[in-house]
XYZ file of C-alpha atoms in Angstrom:
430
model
C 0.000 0.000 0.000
C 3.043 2.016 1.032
C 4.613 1.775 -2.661
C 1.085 2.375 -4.442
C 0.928 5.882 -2.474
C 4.668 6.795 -3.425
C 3.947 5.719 -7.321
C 1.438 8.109 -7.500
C 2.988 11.149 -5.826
C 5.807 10.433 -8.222
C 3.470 10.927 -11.116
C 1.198 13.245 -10.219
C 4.145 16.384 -10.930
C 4.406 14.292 -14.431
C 1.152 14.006 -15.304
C 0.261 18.019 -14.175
C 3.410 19.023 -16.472
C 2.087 16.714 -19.189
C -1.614 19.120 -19.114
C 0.192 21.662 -18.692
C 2.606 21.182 -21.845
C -0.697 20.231 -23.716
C -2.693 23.569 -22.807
C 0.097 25.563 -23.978
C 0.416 23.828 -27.205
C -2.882 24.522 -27.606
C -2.775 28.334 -26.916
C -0.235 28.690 -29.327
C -1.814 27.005 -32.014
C -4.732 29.172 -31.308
C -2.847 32.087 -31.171
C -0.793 31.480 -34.697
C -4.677 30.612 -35.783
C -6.038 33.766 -34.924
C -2.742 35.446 -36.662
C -3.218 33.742 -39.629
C -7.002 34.224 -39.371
C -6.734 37.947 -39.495
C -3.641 39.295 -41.213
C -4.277 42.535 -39.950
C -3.249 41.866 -36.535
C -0.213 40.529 -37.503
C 0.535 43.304 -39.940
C 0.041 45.657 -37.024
C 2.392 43.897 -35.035
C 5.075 43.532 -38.011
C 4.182 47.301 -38.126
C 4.623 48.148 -34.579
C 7.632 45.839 -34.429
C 9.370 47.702 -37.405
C 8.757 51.359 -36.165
C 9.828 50.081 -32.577
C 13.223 48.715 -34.249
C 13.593 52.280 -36.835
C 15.315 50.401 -39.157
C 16.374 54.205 -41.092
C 17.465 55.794 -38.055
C 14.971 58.846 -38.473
C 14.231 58.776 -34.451
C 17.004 60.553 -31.933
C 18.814 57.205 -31.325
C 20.245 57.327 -34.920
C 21.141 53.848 -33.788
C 23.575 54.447 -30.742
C 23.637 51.874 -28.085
C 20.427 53.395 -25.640
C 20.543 52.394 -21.928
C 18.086 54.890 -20.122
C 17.951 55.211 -16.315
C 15.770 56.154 -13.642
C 16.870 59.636 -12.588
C 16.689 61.338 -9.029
C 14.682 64.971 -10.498
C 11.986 66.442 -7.874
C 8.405 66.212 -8.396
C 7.349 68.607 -11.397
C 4.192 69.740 -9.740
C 6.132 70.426 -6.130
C 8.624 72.420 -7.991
C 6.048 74.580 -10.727
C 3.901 75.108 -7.447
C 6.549 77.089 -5.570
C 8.441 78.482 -8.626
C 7.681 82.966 -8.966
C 6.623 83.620 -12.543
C 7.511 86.765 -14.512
C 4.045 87.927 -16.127
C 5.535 90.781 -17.933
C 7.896 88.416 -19.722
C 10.641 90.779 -19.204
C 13.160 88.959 -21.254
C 11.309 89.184 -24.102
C 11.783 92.883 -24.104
C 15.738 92.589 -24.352
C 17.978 93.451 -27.323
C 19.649 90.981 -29.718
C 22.818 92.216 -30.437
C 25.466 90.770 -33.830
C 22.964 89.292 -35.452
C 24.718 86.749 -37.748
C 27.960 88.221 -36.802
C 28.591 85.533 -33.975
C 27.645 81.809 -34.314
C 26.888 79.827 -30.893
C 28.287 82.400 -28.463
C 28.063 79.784 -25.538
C 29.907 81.718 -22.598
C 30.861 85.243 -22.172
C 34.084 86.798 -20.896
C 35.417 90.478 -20.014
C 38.871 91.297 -19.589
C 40.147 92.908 -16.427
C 39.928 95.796 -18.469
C 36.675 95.614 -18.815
C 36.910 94.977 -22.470
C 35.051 92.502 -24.678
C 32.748 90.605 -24.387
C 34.507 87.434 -25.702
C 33.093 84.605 -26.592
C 33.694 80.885 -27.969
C 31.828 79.895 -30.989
C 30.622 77.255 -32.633
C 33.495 77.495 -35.732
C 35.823 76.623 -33.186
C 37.032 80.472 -32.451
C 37.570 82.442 -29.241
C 36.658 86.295 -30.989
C 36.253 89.428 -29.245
C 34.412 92.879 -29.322
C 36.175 95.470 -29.913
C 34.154 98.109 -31.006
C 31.903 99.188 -33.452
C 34.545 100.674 -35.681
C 36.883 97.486 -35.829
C 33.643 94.791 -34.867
C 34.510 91.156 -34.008
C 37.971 89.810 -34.312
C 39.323 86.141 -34.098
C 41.523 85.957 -30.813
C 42.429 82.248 -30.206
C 42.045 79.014 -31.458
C 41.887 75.803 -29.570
C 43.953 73.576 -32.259
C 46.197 74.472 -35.123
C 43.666 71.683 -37.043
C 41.345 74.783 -37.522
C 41.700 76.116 -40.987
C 38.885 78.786 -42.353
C 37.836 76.249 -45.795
C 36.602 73.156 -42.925
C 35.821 75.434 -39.880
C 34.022 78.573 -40.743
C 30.411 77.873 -41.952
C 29.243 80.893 -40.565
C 25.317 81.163 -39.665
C 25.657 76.863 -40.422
C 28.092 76.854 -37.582
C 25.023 76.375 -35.575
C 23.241 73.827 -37.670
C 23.831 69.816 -37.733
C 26.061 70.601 -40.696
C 28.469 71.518 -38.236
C 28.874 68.549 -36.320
C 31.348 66.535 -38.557
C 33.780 69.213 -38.264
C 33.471 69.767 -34.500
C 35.860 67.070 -33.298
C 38.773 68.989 -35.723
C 37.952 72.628 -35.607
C 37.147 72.525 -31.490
C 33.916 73.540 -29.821
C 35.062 76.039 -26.864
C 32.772 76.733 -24.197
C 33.201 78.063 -20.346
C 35.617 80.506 -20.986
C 37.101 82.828 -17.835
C 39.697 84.849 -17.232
C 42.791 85.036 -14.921
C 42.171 88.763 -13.576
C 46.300 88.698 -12.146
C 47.454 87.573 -15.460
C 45.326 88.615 -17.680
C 45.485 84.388 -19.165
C 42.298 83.016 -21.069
C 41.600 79.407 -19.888
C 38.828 77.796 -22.140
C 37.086 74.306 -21.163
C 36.884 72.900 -25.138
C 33.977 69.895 -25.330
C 37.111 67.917 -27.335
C 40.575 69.450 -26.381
C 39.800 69.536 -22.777
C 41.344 72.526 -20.518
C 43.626 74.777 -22.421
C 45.297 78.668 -21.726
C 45.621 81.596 -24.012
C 48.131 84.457 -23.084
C 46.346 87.850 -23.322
C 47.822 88.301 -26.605
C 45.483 85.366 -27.966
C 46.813 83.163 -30.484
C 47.043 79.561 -30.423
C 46.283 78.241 -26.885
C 48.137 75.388 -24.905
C 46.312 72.548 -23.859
C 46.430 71.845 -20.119
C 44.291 68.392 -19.327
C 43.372 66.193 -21.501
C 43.222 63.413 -19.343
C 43.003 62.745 -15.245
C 45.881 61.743 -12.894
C 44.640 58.139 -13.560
C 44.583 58.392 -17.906
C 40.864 58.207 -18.208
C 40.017 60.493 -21.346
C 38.388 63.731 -20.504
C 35.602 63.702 -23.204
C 33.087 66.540 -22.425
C 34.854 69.368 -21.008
C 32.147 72.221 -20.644
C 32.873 75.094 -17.970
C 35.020 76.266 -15.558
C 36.242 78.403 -12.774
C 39.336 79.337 -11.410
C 40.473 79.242 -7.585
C 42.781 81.719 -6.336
C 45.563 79.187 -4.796
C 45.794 78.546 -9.389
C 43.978 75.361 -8.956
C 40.828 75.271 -11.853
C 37.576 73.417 -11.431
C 35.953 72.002 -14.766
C 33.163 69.799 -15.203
C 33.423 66.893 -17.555
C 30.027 66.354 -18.567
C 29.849 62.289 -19.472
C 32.227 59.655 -20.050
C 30.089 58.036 -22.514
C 28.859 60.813 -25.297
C 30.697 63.517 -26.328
C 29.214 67.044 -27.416
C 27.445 66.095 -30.708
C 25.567 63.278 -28.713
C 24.547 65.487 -25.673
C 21.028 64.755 -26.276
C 21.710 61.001 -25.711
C 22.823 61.772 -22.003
C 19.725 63.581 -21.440
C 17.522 60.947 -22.377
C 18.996 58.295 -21.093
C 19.872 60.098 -17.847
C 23.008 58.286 -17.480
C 25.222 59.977 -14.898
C 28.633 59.349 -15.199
C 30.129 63.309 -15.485
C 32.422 64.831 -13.451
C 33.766 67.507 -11.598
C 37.335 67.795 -11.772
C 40.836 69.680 -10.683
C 43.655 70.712 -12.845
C 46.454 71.474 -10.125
C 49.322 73.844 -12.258
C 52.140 72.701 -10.069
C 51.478 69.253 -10.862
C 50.159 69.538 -14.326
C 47.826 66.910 -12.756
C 43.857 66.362 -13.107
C 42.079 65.355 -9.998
C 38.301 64.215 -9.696
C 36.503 65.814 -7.294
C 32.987 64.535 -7.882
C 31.750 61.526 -10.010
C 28.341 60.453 -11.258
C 26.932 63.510 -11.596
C 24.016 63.714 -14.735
C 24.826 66.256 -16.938
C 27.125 68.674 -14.331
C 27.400 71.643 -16.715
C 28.222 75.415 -15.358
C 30.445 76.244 -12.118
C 30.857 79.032 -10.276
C 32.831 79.989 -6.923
C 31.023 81.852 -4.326
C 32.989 84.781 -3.536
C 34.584 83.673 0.024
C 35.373 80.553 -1.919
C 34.034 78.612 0.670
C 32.020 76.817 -1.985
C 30.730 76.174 -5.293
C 28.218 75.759 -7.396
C 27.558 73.379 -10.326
C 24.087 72.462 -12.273
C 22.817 69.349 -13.290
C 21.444 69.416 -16.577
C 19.677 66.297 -17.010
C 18.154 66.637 -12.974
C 17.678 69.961 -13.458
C 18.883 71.073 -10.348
C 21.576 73.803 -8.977
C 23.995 72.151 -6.340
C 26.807 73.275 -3.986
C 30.014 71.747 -3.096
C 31.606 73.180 0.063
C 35.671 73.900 0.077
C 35.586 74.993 3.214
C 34.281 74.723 7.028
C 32.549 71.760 8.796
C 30.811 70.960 5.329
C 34.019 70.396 3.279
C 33.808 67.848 0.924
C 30.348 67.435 0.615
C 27.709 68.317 -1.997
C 24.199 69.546 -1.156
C 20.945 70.809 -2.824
C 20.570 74.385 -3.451
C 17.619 74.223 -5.677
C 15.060 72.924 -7.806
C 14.456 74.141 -11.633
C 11.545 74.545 -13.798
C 13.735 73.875 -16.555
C 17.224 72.781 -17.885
C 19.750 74.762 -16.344
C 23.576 75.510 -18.346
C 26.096 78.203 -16.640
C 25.920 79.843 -13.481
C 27.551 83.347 -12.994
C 28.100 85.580 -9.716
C 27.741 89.372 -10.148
C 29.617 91.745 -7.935
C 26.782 91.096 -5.315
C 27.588 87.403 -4.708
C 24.548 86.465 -6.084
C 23.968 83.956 -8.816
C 22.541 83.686 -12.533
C 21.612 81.065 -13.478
C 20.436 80.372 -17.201
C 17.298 77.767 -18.127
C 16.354 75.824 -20.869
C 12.289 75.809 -20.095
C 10.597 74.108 -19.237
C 10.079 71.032 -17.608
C 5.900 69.578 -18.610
C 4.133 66.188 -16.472
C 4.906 64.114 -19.527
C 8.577 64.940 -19.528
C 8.307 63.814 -15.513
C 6.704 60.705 -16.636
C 9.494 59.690 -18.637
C 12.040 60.399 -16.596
C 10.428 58.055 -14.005
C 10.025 55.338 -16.683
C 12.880 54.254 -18.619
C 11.375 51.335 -20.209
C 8.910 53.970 -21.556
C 11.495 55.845 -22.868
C 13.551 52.803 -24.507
C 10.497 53.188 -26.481
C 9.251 56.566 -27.184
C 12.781 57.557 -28.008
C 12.945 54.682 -30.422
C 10.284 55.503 -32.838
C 10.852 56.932 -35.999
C 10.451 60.421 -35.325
C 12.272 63.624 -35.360
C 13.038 64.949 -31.914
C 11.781 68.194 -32.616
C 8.338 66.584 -32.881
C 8.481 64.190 -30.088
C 9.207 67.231 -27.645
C 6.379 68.927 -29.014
C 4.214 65.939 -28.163
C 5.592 65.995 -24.793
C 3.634 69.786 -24.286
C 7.580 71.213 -24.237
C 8.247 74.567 -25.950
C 11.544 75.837 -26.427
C 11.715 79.296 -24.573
C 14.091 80.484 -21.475
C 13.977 82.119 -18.375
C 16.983 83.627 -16.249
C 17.126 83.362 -12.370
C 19.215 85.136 -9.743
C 19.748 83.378 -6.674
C 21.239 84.308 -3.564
C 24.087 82.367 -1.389
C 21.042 80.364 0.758
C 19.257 79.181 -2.919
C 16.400 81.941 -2.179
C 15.097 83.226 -5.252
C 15.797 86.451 -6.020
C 14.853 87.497 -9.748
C 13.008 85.775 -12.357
C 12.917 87.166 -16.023
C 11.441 84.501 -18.503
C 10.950 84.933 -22.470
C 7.539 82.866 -22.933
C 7.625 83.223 -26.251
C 10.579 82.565 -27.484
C 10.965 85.910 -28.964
C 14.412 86.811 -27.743
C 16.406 83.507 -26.430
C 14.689 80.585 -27.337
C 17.698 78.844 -26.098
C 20.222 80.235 -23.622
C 23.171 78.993 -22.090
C 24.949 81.977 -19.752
C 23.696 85.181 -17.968
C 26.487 87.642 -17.164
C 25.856 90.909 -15.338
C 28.312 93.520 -16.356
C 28.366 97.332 -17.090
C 24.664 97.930 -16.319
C 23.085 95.471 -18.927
C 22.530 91.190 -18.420
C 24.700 89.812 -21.259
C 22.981 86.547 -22.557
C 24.800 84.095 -24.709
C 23.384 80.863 -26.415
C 24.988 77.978 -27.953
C 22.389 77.122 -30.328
C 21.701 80.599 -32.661
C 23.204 83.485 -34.033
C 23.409 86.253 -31.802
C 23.626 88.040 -27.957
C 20.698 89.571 -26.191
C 21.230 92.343 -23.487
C 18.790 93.480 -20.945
C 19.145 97.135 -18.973
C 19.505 96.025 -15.169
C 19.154 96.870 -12.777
């Protein structure tokens, strides 16, 4: 009786597997029945399957490796709710200034003179102002690979047409002078952290590489301490400039902040896995600094000094995209945003497996931003050395600075640069 009872516990797991086997063979016979009973279905999913893959690489992929991430950005509706608007869209009543004369002026420098501005643009040239009677003239150059027949595609500087050429001609961005010496240092997105004497010319490249040999590959802004030591972010390790977008979307975070120590001629990281650090600026004790986050769209602080040195901390939370950050003779900051952040955008950023497939189909990004409710206009903040909120001036409508990457406050006027069009804007201020 014993060996009757264990012969059929023994086949009872058999025979349960055996239905269960048979069930599924049946499902999927009835499924490839229904499939072949109605084409349509499975021309839909052939469909579906080929605009998921985008075969012609019309979506923003263009067929890179895409690994997107869940992000740490604060709740959109937390952040809109507490954020001061600027109903008389003040921005929108500023000047643009060199139309078509200067090409992607990302960052903007003055002298200790007080003369300029100067600027980086996209051809790969550091030019400056000088006056109306001479205009713009070409002051450095990050490479002695720049030659005027590749490089200079004037108003296309700005345009995709560009991008082939960037690796060669240089793409300079954070630029900022040594007031002592009157030196140019320049954080280029390919030829890393270079000088320029204040005779221009051909500048010397400083880092290229940190202390360990890991490639610097996104070098984007920069400030400079008074013991000599500089502070640059390195925005990813994975995408250079042309493929920014790609470290938005995916929100990978593997940028930098880093060190260039002259004695040494070393580079040191100070920070690591930051998403998208982009614009620095020392406070004026130099007790800290502060540093944006692109992709979490976020201002933070790093403290040099005091009880808190050596660790990083939350200033605040954006309604947009921020780039630089710049102090005026106050100690207060600007900071310049990319607006604006919309629910769908926060939905995204929550969901990557969403986003391995909206960012996969077959359409331009343009359009799949639009669909999102974003629209590309800006708005400038000034900040104080707590995070409070000072000033906002926003452009709703795009009408000035649809895009802007740097606010600088010098000789009565808010000089605004952008590294996506043609042109400055000013604005009287105070």
């Amino acid at each position: 009786m014993h060996q009757k009872l264990q012969s059929i516990k023994l086949s009872l797991p058999l025979l349960f597997r055996s239905l269960f086997n048979m069930e599924k063979r049946k499902l999927k016979d009835r499924d490839e029945a229904i499939l072949l009973q109605h084409p349509l279905v499975l021309f839909l999913i052939l469909v579906l399957g080929f605009v998921i893959m985008d075969p012609l690489q019309v979506g923003p992929l263009g067929g890179h490796e895409f690994k997107p991430v869940k992000h740490s950005i604060a709740p959109y509706k937390k952040v809109m709710e507490r954020w001061p608007r600027d109903n008389l869209s003040r921005l929108g009543l500023g000047k643009l200034e060199f139309e078509d004369e200067v090409f992607g002026p990302e960052s903007l420098e003055f002298d200790a003179l007080g003369l300029g501005p100067y600027t980086g643009l996209a051809d790969g040239r550091i030019v400056r102002w000088m006056g109306p009677d001479v205009g713009w003239e070409t002051f450095a150059l990050v490479t002695a690979n720049w030659s005027e027949q590749v490089c200079a595609k004037g108003n296309e500087s700005t345009t995709y047409k560009q991008w082939k050429h960037e690796k060669r001609c240089g793409r300079p961005l954070g630029l900022r002078f040594d007031k002592v010496t009157g030196n140019l240092y320049i954080a280029d997105a390919y030829y890393g952290l270079l000088v320029v004497g204040p005779e221009g010319g051909l500048a010397t490249p400083l880092s290229t590489q940190d202390v360990e040999g890991n490639p610097i590959l996104f070098a984007n802004d920069l400030d400079i301490h008074t013991n000599g030591s500089i502070f640059f972010t390195d925005t990813s390790t994975r995408y250079n400039r042309v493929d920014h977008f790609l470290i938005l979307l995916e929100g990978e975070a593997t940028g930098r902040l880093l060190r260039y120590d002259p004695p040494t001629k070393t580079t040191h990281v100070v920070l690591h896995g930051l998403a998208f650090p982009n614009g620095l600026q020392f406070s004026q004790d130099q007790t800290f600094l502060l540093f944006t986050e692109t992709t979490n769209c976020r201002l933070m602080k790093y403290w040099l000094e005091g009880p808190k040195s050596g660790t990083v901390e939350l200033v605040a939370d954006l309604p947009g995209f921020p780039d630089n950050v710049r102090i005026n003779e106050k100690g207060q900051f600007w900071v310049a945003i990319d607006c604006c952040r919309t629910p769908a955008q926060e939905v995204l950023s929550n969901n990557p497996w969403l986003r391995n497939v909206y960012f996969r189909l077959p359409i331009r990004m343009t359009y799949l931003a639009r669909i999102m409710g974003m629209k590309m206009y800006t708005l400038i903040s000034l900040f104080n050395d707590k995070g409070e909120i000072l000033e906002v001036l926003e452009d709703r409508k795009g009408e000035v600075m649809k895009l802007v990457s740097e606010v600088r406050e010098s000789k009565g006027k808010l000089w605004i640069g952008t590294v996506a069009h043609n042109h400055i804007a000013t604005v009287p201020y105070p």
